[in-house]
Coordinates of N, CA and C and ligand atoms in Angstrom, one line a residue:
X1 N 9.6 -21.7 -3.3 CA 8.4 -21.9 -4.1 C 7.2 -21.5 -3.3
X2 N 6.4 -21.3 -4.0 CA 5.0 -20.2 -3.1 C 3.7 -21.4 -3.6
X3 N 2.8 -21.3 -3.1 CA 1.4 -22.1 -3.7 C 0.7 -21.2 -3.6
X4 N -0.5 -21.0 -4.6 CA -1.9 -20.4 -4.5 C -2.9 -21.0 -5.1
X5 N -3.9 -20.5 -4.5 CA -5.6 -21.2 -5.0 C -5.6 -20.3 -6.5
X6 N -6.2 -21.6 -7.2 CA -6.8 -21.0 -8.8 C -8.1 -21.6 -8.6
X7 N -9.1 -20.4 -9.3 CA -10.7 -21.4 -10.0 C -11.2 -20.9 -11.1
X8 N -11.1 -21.8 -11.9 CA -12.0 -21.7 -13.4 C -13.3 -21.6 -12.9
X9 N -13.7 -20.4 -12.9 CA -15.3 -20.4 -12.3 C -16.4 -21.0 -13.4
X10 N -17.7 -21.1 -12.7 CA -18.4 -21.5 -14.0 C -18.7 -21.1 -15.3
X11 N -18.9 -19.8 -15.2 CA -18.9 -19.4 -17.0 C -17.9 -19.6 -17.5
X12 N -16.7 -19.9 -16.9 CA -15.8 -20.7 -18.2 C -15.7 -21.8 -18.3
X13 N -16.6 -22.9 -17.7 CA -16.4 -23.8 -17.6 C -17.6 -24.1 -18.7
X14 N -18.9 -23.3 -18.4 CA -19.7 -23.6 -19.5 C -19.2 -23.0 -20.9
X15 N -18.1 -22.5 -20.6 CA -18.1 -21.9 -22.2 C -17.0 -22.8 -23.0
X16 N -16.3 -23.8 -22.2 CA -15.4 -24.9 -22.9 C -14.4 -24.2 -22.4
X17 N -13.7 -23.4 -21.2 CA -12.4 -22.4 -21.8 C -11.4 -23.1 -20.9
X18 N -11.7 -24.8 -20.4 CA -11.0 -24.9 -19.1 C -9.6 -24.9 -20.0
X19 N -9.1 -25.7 -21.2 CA -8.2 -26.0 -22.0 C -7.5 -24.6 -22.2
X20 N -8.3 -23.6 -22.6 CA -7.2 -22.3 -23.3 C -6.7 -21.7 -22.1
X21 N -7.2 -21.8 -20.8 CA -7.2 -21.2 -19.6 C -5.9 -22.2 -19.2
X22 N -6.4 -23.5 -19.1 CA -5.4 -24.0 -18.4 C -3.9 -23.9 -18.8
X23 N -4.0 -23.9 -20.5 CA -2.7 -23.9 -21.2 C -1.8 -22.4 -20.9
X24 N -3.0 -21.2 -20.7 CA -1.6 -20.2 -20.3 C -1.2 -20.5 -19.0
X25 N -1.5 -21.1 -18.0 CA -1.4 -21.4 -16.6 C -0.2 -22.3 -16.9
X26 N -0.4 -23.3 -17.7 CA 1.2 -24.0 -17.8 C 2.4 -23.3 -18.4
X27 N 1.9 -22.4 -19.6 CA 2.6 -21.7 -20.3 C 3.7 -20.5 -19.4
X28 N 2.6 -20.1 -18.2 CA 3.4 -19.1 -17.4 C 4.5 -19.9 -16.6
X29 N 4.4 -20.8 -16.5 CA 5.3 -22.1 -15.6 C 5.0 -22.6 -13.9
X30 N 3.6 -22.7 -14.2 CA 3.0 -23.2 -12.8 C 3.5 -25.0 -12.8
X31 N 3.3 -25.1 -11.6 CA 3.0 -26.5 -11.8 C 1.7 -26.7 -11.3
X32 N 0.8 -27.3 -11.3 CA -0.4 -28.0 -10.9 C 0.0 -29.2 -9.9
X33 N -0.2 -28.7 -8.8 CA -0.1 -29.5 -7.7 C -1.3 -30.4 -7.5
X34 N -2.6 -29.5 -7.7 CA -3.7 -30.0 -7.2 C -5.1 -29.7 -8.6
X35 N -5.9 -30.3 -8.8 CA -6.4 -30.1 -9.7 C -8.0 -30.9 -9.8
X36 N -9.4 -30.3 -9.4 CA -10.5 -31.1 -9.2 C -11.5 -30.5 -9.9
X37 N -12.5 -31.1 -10.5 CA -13.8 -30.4 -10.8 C -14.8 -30.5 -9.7
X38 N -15.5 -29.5 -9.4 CA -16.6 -29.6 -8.5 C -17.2 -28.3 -8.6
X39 N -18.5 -28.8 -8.1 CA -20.1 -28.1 -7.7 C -20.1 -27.4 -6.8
X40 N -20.0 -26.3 -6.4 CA -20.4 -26.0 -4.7 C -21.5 -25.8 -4.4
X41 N -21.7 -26.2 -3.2 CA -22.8 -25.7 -2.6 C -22.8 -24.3 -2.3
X42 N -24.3 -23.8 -2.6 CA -24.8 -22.4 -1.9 C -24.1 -22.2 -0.9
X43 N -23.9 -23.4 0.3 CA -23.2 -22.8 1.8 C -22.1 -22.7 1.6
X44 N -21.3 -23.5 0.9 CA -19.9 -23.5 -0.2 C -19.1 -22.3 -0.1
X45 N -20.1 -22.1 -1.2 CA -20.1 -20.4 -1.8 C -19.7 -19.4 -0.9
X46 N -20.5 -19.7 -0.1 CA -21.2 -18.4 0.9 C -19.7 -18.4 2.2
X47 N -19.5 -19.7 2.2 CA -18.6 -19.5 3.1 C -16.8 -19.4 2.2
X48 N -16.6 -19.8 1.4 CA -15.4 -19.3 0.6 C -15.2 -17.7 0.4
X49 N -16.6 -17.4 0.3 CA -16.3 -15.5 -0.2 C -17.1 -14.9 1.0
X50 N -16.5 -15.5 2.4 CA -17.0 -14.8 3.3 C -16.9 -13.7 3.8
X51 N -15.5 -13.0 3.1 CA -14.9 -11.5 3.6 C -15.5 -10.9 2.8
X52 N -16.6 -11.0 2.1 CA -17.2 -10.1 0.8 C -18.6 -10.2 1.0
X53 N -18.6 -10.6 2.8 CA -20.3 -10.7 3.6 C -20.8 -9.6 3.1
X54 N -20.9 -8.2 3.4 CA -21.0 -7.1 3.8 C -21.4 -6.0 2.3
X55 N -20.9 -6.5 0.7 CA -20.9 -6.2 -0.2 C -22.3 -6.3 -0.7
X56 N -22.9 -5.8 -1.5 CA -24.0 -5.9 -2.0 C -23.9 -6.8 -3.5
X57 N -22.6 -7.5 -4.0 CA -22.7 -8.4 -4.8 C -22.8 -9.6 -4.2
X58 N -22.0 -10.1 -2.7 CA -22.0 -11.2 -2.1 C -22.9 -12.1 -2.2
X59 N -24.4 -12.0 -2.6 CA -25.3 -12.9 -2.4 C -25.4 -13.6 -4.1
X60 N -25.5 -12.4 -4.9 CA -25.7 -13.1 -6.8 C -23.9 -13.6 -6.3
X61 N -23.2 -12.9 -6.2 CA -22.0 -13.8 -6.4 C -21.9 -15.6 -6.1
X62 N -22.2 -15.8 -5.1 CA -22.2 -16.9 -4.1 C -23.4 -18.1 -5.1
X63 N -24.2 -17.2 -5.5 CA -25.4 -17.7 -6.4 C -24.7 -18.3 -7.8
X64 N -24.0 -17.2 -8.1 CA -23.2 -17.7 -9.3 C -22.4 -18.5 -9.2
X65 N -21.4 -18.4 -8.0 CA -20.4 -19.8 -8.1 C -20.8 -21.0 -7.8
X66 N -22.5 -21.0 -7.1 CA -22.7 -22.4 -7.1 C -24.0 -23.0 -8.4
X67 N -23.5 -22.3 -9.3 CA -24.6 -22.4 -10.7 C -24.0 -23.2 -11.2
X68 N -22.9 -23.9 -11.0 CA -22.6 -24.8 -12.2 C -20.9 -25.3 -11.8
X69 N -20.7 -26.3 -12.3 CA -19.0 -26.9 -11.9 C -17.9 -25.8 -12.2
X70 N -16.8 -25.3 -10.9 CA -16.4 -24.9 -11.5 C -14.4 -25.9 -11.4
X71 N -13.7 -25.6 -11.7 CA -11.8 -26.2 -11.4 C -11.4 -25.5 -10.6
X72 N -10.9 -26.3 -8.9 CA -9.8 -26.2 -8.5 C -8.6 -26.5 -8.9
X73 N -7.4 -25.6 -8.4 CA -6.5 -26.1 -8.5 C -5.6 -25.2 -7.1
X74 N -4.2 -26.1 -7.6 CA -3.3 -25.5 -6.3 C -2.3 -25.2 -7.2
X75 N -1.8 -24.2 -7.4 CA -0.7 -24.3 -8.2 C 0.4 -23.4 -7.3
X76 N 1.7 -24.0 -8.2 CA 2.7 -23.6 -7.7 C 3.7 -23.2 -8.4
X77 N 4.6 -22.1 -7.5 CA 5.6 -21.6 -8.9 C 6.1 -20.4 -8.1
X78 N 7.5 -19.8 -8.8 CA 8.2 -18.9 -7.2 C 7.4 -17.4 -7.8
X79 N 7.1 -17.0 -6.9 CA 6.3 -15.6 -6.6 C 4.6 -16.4 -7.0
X80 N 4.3 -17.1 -6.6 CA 3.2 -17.6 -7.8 C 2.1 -16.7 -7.2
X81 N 1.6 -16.2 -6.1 CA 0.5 -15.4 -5.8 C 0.4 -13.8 -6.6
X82 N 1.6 -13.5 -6.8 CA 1.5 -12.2 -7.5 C 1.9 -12.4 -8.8
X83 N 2.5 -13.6 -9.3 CA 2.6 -13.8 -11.1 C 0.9 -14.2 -11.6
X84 N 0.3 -14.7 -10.6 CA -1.0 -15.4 -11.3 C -1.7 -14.0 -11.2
X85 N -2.0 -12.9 -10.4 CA -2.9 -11.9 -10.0 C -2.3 -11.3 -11.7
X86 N -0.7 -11.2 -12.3 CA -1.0 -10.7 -12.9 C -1.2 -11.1 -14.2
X87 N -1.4 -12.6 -14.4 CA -1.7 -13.1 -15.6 C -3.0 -13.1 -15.9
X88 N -3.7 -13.2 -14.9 CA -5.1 -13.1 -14.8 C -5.8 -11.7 -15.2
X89 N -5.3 -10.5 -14.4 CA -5.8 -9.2 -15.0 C -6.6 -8.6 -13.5
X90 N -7.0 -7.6 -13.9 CA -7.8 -7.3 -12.4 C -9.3 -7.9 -12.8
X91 N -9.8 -7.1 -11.8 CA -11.4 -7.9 -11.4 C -12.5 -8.0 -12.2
X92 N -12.4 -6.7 -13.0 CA -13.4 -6.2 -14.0 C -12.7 -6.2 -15.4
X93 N -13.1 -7.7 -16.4 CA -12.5 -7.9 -17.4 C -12.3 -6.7 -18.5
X94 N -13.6 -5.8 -17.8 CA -13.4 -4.2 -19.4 C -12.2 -3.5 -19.0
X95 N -11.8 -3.5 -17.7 CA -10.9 -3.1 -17.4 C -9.1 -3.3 -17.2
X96 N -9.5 -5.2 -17.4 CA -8.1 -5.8 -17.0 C -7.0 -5.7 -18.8
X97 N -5.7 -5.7 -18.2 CA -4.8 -5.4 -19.1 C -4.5 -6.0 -20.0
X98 N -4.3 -5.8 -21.5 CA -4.5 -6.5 -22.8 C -3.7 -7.7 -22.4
X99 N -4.0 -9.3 -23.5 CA -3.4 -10.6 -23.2 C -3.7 -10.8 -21.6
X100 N -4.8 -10.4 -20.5 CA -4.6 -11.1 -19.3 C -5.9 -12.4 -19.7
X101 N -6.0 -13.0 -19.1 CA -7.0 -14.2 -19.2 C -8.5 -13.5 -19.1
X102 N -8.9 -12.5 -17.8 CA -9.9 -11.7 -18.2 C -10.4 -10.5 -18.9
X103 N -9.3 -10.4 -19.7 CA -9.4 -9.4 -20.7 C -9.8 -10.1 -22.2
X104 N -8.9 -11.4 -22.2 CA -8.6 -12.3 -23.1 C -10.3 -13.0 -23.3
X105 N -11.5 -13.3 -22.5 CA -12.0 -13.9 -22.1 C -13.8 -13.3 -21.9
X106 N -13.3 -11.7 -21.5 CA -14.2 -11.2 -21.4 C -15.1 -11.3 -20.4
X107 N -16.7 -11.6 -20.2 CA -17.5 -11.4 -19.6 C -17.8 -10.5 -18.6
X108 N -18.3 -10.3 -16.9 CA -18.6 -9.2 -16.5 C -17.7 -9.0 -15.5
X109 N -18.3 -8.2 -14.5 CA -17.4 -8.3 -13.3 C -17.4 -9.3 -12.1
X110 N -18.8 -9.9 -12.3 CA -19.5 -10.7 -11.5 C -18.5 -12.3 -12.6
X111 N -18.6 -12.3 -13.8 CA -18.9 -13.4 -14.5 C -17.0 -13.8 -15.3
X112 N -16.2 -13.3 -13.9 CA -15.1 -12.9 -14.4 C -13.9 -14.2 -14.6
X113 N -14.9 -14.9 -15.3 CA -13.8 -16.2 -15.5 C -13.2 -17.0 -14.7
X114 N -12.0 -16.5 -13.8 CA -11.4 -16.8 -12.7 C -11.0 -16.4 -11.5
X115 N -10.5 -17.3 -10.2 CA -10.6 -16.6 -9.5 C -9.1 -17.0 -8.7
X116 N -8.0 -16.1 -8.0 CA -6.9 -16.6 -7.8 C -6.7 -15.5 -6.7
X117 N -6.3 -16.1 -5.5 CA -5.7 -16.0 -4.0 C -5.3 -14.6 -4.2
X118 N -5.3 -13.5 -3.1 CA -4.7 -12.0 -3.2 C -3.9 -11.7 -2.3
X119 N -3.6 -12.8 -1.8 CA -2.2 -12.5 -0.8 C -1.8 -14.2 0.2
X120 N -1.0 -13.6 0.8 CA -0.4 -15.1 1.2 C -0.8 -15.8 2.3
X121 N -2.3 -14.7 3.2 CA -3.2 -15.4 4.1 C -4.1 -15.7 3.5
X122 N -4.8 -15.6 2.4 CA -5.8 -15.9 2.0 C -5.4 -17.2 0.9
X123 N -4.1 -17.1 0.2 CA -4.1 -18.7 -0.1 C -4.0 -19.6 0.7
X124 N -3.6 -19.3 1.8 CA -3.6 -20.7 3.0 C -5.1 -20.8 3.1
X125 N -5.7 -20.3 3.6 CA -7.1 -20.0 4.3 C -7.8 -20.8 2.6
X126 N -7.3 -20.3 1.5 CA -8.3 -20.9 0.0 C -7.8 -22.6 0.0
X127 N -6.8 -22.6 0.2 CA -6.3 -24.0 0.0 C -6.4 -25.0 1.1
X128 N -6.7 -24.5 2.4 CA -7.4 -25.4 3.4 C -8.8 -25.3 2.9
X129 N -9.3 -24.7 2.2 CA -11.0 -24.9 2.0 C -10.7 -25.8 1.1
X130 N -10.1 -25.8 0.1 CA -10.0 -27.0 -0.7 C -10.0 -28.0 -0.3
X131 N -8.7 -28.2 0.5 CA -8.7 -29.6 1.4 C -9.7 -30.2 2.0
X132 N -10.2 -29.4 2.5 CA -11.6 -30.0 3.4 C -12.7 -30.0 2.2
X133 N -12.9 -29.3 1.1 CA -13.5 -30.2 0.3 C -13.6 -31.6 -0.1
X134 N -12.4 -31.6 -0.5 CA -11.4 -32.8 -1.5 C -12.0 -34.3 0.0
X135 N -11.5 -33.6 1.3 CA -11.4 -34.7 2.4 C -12.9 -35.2 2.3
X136 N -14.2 -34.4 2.1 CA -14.8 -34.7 2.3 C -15.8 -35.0 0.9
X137 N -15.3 -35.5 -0.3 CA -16.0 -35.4 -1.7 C -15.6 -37.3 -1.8
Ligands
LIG1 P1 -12.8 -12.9 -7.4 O1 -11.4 -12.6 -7.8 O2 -13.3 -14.3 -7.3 O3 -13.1 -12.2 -6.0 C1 -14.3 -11.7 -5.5 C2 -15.3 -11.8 -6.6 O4 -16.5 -11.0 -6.4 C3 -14.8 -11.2 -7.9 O5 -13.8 -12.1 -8.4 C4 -16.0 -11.1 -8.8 O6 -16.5 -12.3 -9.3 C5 -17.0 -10.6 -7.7 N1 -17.0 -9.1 -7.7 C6 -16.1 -8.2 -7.2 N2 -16.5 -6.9 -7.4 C7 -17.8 -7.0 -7.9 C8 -18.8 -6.1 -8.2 N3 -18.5 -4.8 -8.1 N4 -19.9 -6.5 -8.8 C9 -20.2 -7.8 -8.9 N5 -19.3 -8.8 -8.6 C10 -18.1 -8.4 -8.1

């Protein structure tokens, strides 16, 4: 069994979509290990999408994830880092594959619904940031 970081970012949280979102997440056969609502902070932000320093979206990004609540979770399930990448869709919803969640969902590239681990260092590294949230909330 594999674990990876999931997040219902904020535009779907303000748009009500944690329920349609969450139900194909169970539907694909995750389990929900871990599951919290929270705010981040600016430095939050800044430090979760730190490998994306250097990018000229990194700063509205960071802005955007800490604009509003968004869902952790930890989920688990065998291959789960590469069945979630592809239930989800790629990065830019105009572009991700019909039935994925950001195709299904819409918005931009910035405003892409959710956000899930791209390999098996960076869900460790997502889900220790979790932890140390959670440790300290
Ligand atoms: P996510 O899967 O969370 O990983 C990095 C995030 O950066 C990505 O989803 C988008 O929210 C954002 N992102 C990636 N590429 C761009 C881009 N070209 N313009 C704006 N935001 C981007």
């Amino acid at each position: 069994m594999e674990q990876t970081l999931f997040i219902i970012k904020p535009d779907a949280v303000k748009r009500n979509l944690i329920g349609e979102v969450i139900k194909r997440i169970e539907n694909e056969g995750f389990e929900i290990i871990e599951l919290k609502l929270l705010k981040l902070t600016l430095h939050q932000a800044q430090e979760f999408y730190k490998v994306h320093k250097s990018k000229p979206f990194y700063e509205p990004l960071c802005k955007f994830m800490s604009s509003g609540k968004s869902i952790f979770c930890v989920l688990e399930r065998e291959d789960a880092i590469a069945h979630l990448r592809k239930v989800i869709g790629v990065t830019d919803p105009q572009k991700a594959e019909k039935g994925t969640i950001r195709a299904l969902f819409g918005g931009s590239i910035q405003e892409n619904i959710v956000h899930a681990s791209d390999s098996k260092q960076s869900a460790e590294q997502e889900i220790a940031f979790l932890k140390t949230l959670l440790a300290s909330s």
